């Protein structure tokens, strides 16, 4: 990468080396682990490293996209803790930057950067998954705001988070009857039921809403404009912001090391898969850098984000499966990073728009195949 | 590192595309397969006219000294149009080899002709490339081994799965260069030819995807275009993903020319092109399984190039040798 980011890279690397917790933190999807991860975020924020690409007034440094990618590479290479605030940082914040009011940005972004307020997402419902515009949970008009009712589900981090953002029905029209709203998870009229995931922890939750109040100040964009805004958020989730290449570069480096130490016939027979995993991580990294260069030159990313989403989610599974196959009979033992990473990776092709939805987007919008 | 194509490179690629699209390249490929090289050679002269054959030749020898990134842009477009003849050999490997040998006498003897397009060259580089490709169309045949580079003549000629391609044994004759310096030059030619071949594969993969999309939009069954069926859409989406993520590896390899990056590019471009070929045949159905349809010109070229300039297994082994030996730095 370019030399003008070298100084920043060194600063991030040195800071992480000096401040990383001694051992791994307890899982972010436990009450204690969530609290510990919140403390870690506050430490990052104090060093102005929690949101490097944000403007300084909100807690960032105004770093370039390239510098943000450098931060991510160093963060993952150091095996630093999971970003507990990532739903807010990488999904809600870009939406507020683009569609929020100045008042909303001033009020919401600084506490998000400091992890004083951690956000969960509330998109899916029991009857609205891939067909997200079928959401039924409604917001009805009341004095000074809206009253929410209905059920949201698979809400990542909602078991322990403070607030949530989501899409609610405010009109009959399938797409233009949706509004983007922010609401507290711990107030009146809100019941959160944690759901145990495949790995046994409560990484997501069901949210029952029965008259929860949302003031007008917490509507993002105009009422009825929620679908357009949510789709832009979904684009961020699929694209650059949620899955920076640092995660896969670091995992591929660890996989190569695991393979090198393993030796023997298993390692011999898995060599080509390790090579393909490294090649895939390198391809994703170079592709992201090229995308960043294109954005810096004034270009845009649209449906192209769907290509990346399918690629990284499948790469992630392949990387972890290969590592587990190298571990052989030890792979099933709980407590290992590779197993945890594998279980996490399995969700990749499902969230942020299933890979089936993405392939359809690619075929129709990029290739021009008929609907 | 140049992450994205420059405006000039994009313009060059699109002018090559226009030139080849207007020149009935498939017709020339069919004639080449039937033993008549004349329309194919006319195509090469047109390409020489816009500088393709001069890219890898230094300015002092009548070339453009353009660098491999530009050679890759050209070779991708030649693969896109299935241009017949020893493309990776004549446009990349041989000029790189002769230039790297740094012998004024050899340079003067061949480089101006290569640059002008008057001379088409091929090379065998065993065991990497055991045969000389299209020796019957080449005015210069070389046998490049780590210890020596020789002038060669064509021995037994074998047909390829690609009807517009032949493979000949290279019988070594006059020694052109020998000694320790030769190994470096041969290695450079090997990397350059491999990158050029990977570029051809990426271009061929793109052509196969384009043909598949076109067919899927036009062909109707059950009263609707087959491209509206999800099973077809998703196959072609996977092809698009493979090609999209092979391209940055190719660009990187053209700049660094390290064994690690060159092999990563060849593995990815081959895989992406093979996926494109399988999907293209499936989407076209029986008409794709004929010689009447042009699709077979690309299908067979992809199979031929997939094993040329190093096997997939050999390239994966090179990647692992590089990265397990401390070459993990992400640069």
Coordinates of N, CA, C and O in Angstrom, one line a residue, chain B residues 153-220:
Chain B
X153 N 13.8 -26.0 -34.4 CA 13.0 -26.3 -35.6 C 11.8 -27.1 -35.1 O 11.9 -27.8 -34.0
X154 N 10.7 -27.1 -35.8 CA 9.5 -27.8 -35.4 C 9.7 -29.3 -35.7 O 10.0 -29.7 -36.8
X155 N 9.5 -30.2 -34.6 CA 9.5 -31.6 -34.8 C 8.0 -32.1 -35.0 O 7.2 -31.4 -35.6
X156 N 7.7 -33.2 -34.4 CA 6.4 -33.8 -34.5 C 5.3 -32.7 -34.1 O 5.4 -32.1 -33.1
X157 N 4.3 -32.6 -35.0 CA 3.2 -31.7 -34.7 C 2.0 -32.4 -34.2 O 1.6 -33.4 -34.7
X158 N 1.5 -31.9 -33.1 CA 0.3 -32.5 -32.4 C -0.9 -31.5 -32.6 O -0.7 -30.3 -32.5
X159 N -2.1 -32.0 -32.7 CA -3.3 -31.2 -32.7 C -3.7 -30.9 -31.3 O -3.5 -31.7 -30.4
X160 N -4.3 -29.8 -31.1 CA -4.8 -29.4 -29.8 C -6.3 -29.6 -29.7 O -7.0 -29.7 -30.8
X161 N -6.9 -29.6 -28.5 CA -8.3 -29.6 -28.4 C -8.9 -28.4 -29.0 O -10.0 -28.4 -29.5
X162 N -8.1 -27.3 -29.0 CA -8.5 -26.1 -29.7 C -8.1 -26.3 -31.2 O -6.9 -26.4 -31.5
X163 N -9.1 -26.4 -32.1 CA -8.8 -26.7 -33.5 C -7.9 -25.7 -34.1 O -7.2 -26.0 -35.1
X164 N -7.9 -24.4 -33.6 CA -7.0 -23.4 -34.1 C -5.7 -23.3 -33.4 O -5.2 -22.2 -33.2
X165 N -5.2 -24.4 -33.0 CA -3.9 -24.4 -32.2 C -3.2 -25.7 -32.4 O -3.8 -26.7 -32.5
X166 N -1.9 -25.6 -32.6 CA -1.1 -26.8 -32.8 C 0.1 -26.8 -31.8 O 0.5 -25.7 -31.4
X167 N 0.6 -27.9 -31.5 CA 1.7 -28.0 -30.6 C 2.8 -28.8 -31.2 O 2.5 -29.9 -31.7
X168 N 4.0 -28.3 -31.3 CA 5.1 -29.0 -31.9 C 6.3 -29.2 -31.0 O 6.5 -28.3 -30.1
X169 N 6.9 -30.3 -31.1 CA 8.1 -30.5 -30.4 C 9.2 -29.5 -30.9 O 9.2 -29.2 -32.1
X170 N 10.0 -29.0 -30.0 CA 11.0 -28.0 -30.4 C 12.3 -28.7 -30.4 O 12.8 -29.1 -29.4
X171 N 12.9 -28.8 -31.6 CA 14.2 -29.5 -31.7 C 15.3 -28.4 -31.7 O 15.4 -27.6 -32.6
X172 N 16.1 -28.5 -30.6 CA 17.1 -27.4 -30.4 C 18.2 -27.5 -31.4 O 18.7 -28.6 -31.8
X173 N 18.6 -26.3 -31.9 CA 19.8 -26.2 -32.8 C 20.8 -25.2 -32.3 O 21.2 -25.3 -31.1
X174 N 21.1 -24.2 -33.1 CA 22.1 -23.2 -32.8 C 21.9 -22.6 -31.4 O 20.8 -22.2 -31.0
X175 N 23.0 -22.6 -30.6 CA 22.9 -22.0 -29.2 C 23.0 -20.5 -29.3 O 23.9 -20.0 -29.9
X176 N 21.9 -19.8 -28.8 CA 21.9 -18.4 -28.9 C 22.5 -17.8 -27.7 O 23.1 -16.7 -27.7
X177 N 22.3 -18.4 -26.5 CA 22.9 -17.9 -25.3 C 23.0 -19.0 -24.3 O 22.2 -20.0 -24.3
X178 N 24.1 -19.0 -23.5 CA 24.2 -20.0 -22.5 C 25.0 -19.4 -21.3 O 25.5 -18.3 -21.4
X179 N 24.9 -20.0 -20.2 CA 25.6 -19.5 -19.0 C 24.7 -19.1 -17.9 O 23.4 -19.2 -18.1
X180 N 25.2 -18.7 -16.8 CA 24.4 -18.4 -15.6 C 23.3 -17.3 -15.8 O 22.3 -17.3 -15.2
X181 N 23.6 -16.4 -16.7 CA 22.7 -15.2 -16.8 C 21.4 -15.6 -17.6 O 20.4 -15.0 -17.5
X182 N 21.5 -16.8 -18.3 CA 20.4 -17.2 -19.1 C 19.2 -17.6 -18.2 O 18.0 -17.3 -18.6
X183 N 19.5 -18.2 -17.1 CA 18.4 -18.7 -16.2 C 17.4 -17.5 -15.8 O 16.2 -17.7 -15.9
X184 N 18.0 -16.4 -15.5 CA 17.2 -15.2 -15.1 C 16.3 -14.8 -16.3 O 15.1 -14.4 -16.1
X185 N 16.9 -14.7 -17.5 CA 16.1 -14.3 -18.6 C 15.0 -15.3 -19.0 O 13.8 -14.9 -19.3
X186 N 15.3 -16.6 -18.8 CA 14.2 -17.6 -19.1 C 13.1 -17.5 -18.1 O 11.9 -17.6 -18.4
X187 N 13.5 -17.2 -16.8 CA 12.5 -17.1 -15.8 C 11.6 -15.9 -16.0 O 10.4 -16.0 -15.9
X188 N 12.2 -14.8 -16.5 CA 11.4 -13.6 -16.8 C 10.4 -13.9 -17.9 O 9.2 -13.5 -17.9
X189 N 10.9 -14.6 -19.0 CA 10.0 -15.0 -20.1 C 8.9 -15.9 -19.6 O 7.8 -15.7 -20.1
X190 N 9.2 -16.8 -18.7 CA 8.2 -17.7 -18.2 C 7.1 -16.9 -17.4 O 5.9 -17.2 -17.7
X191 N 7.5 -16.0 -16.6 CA 6.5 -15.2 -15.8 C 5.7 -14.3 -16.8 O 4.5 -14.3 -16.7
X192 N 6.4 -13.7 -17.7 CA 5.6 -12.8 -18.7 C 4.7 -13.6 -19.5 O 3.5 -13.2 -19.7
X193 N 5.1 -14.8 -20.0 CA 4.2 -15.6 -20.9 C 3.0 -16.1 -20.1 O 1.9 -16.2 -20.5
X194 N 3.3 -16.4 -18.8 CA 2.2 -16.9 -17.9 C 1.1 -15.8 -17.7 O -0.1 -16.1 -17.7
X195 N 1.6 -14.6 -17.4 CA 0.7 -13.5 -17.2 C -0.1 -13.3 -18.4 O -1.4 -13.0 -18.4
X196 N 0.5 -13.3 -19.6 CA -0.2 -13.0 -20.8 C -1.2 -14.1 -21.1 O -2.3 -13.8 -21.6
X197 N -0.9 -15.3 -20.8 CA -1.8 -16.4 -21.0 C -3.0 -16.3 -20.0 O -4.2 -16.5 -20.4
X198 N -2.7 -15.9 -18.8 CA -3.8 -15.6 -17.8 C -4.7 -14.5 -18.3 O -6.0 -14.6 -18.2
X199 N -4.2 -13.5 -19.0 CA -5.0 -12.4 -19.5 C -5.9 -12.9 -20.6 O -7.0 -12.6 -20.7
X200 N -5.3 -13.8 -21.5 CA -6.1 -14.4 -22.6 C -7.3 -15.2 -22.0 O -8.4 -15.1 -22.5
X201 N -7.0 -15.9 -20.9 CA -8.1 -16.7 -20.3 C -9.2 -15.8 -19.7 O -10.4 -16.1 -19.8
X202 N -8.8 -14.7 -19.1 CA -9.8 -13.8 -18.5 C -10.6 -13.2 -19.6 O -11.8 -13.1 -19.5
X203 N -10.0 -12.8 -20.8 CA -10.7 -12.3 -21.9 C -11.7 -13.3 -22.5 O -12.8 -13.0 -22.8
X204 N -11.2 -14.5 -22.6 CA -12.1 -15.6 -23.1 C -13.2 -15.8 -22.2 O -14.4 -16.1 -22.6
X205 N -13.0 -15.8 -20.9 CA -14.1 -16.0 -19.9 C -15.1 -14.9 -20.1 O -16.3 -15.1 -20.0
X206 N -14.7 -13.7 -20.3 CA -15.6 -12.6 -20.5 C -16.4 -12.8 -21.7 O -17.7 -12.6 -21.7
X207 N -15.8 -13.2 -22.8 CA -16.5 -13.5 -24.0 C -17.6 -14.6 -23.8 O -18.7 -14.5 -24.3
X208 N -17.2 -15.6 -23.1 CA -18.2 -16.7 -22.8 C -19.4 -16.2 -22.0 O -20.5 -16.6 -22.2
X209 N -19.1 -15.3 -21.0 CA -20.2 -14.8 -20.2 C -21.1 -13.9 -21.1 O -22.3 -14.0 -21.0
X210 N -20.5 -13.1 -21.9 CA -21.3 -12.2 -22.8 C -22.2 -13.0 -23.7 O -23.4 -12.7 -23.9
X211 N -21.6 -14.1 -24.3 CA -22.3 -14.9 -25.2 C -23.5 -15.6 -24.5 O -24.6 -15.7 -25.0
X212 N -23.2 -16.0 -23.2 CA -24.3 -16.7 -22.4 C -25.4 -15.7 -22.1 O -26.6 -16.1 -22.2
X213 N -25.1 -14.5 -21.7 CA -26.1 -13.5 -21.4 C -27.0 -13.2 -22.6 O -28.2 -13.2 -22.5
X214 N -26.3 -13.1 -23.7 CA -27.0 -12.8 -25.0 C -28.0 -13.9 -25.3 O -29.2 -13.7 -25.6
X215 N -27.5 -15.1 -25.2 CA -28.3 -16.3 -25.6 C -29.4 -16.4 -24.6 O -30.6 -16.7 -25.0
X216 N -29.2 -16.2 -23.3 CA -30.2 -16.4 -22.3 C -31.3 -15.3 -22.4 O -32.4 -15.5 -22.0
X217 N -31.0 -14.2 -23.0 CA -32.0 -13.2 -23.2 C -32.8 -13.5 -24.5 O -34.0 -13.0 -24.5
X218 N -32.2 -14.1 -25.4 CA -32.9 -14.3 -26.7 C -33.6 -15.7 -26.8 O -34.7 -15.8 -27.4
X219 N -33.1 -16.7 -26.2 CA -33.7 -18.0 -26.3 C -34.9 -18.1 -25.3 O -34.7 -17.9 -24.1
X220 N -36.0 -18.5 -25.9 CA -37.2 -18.7 -25.0 C -37.6 -20.2 -24.9 O -37.5 -20.9 -25.9

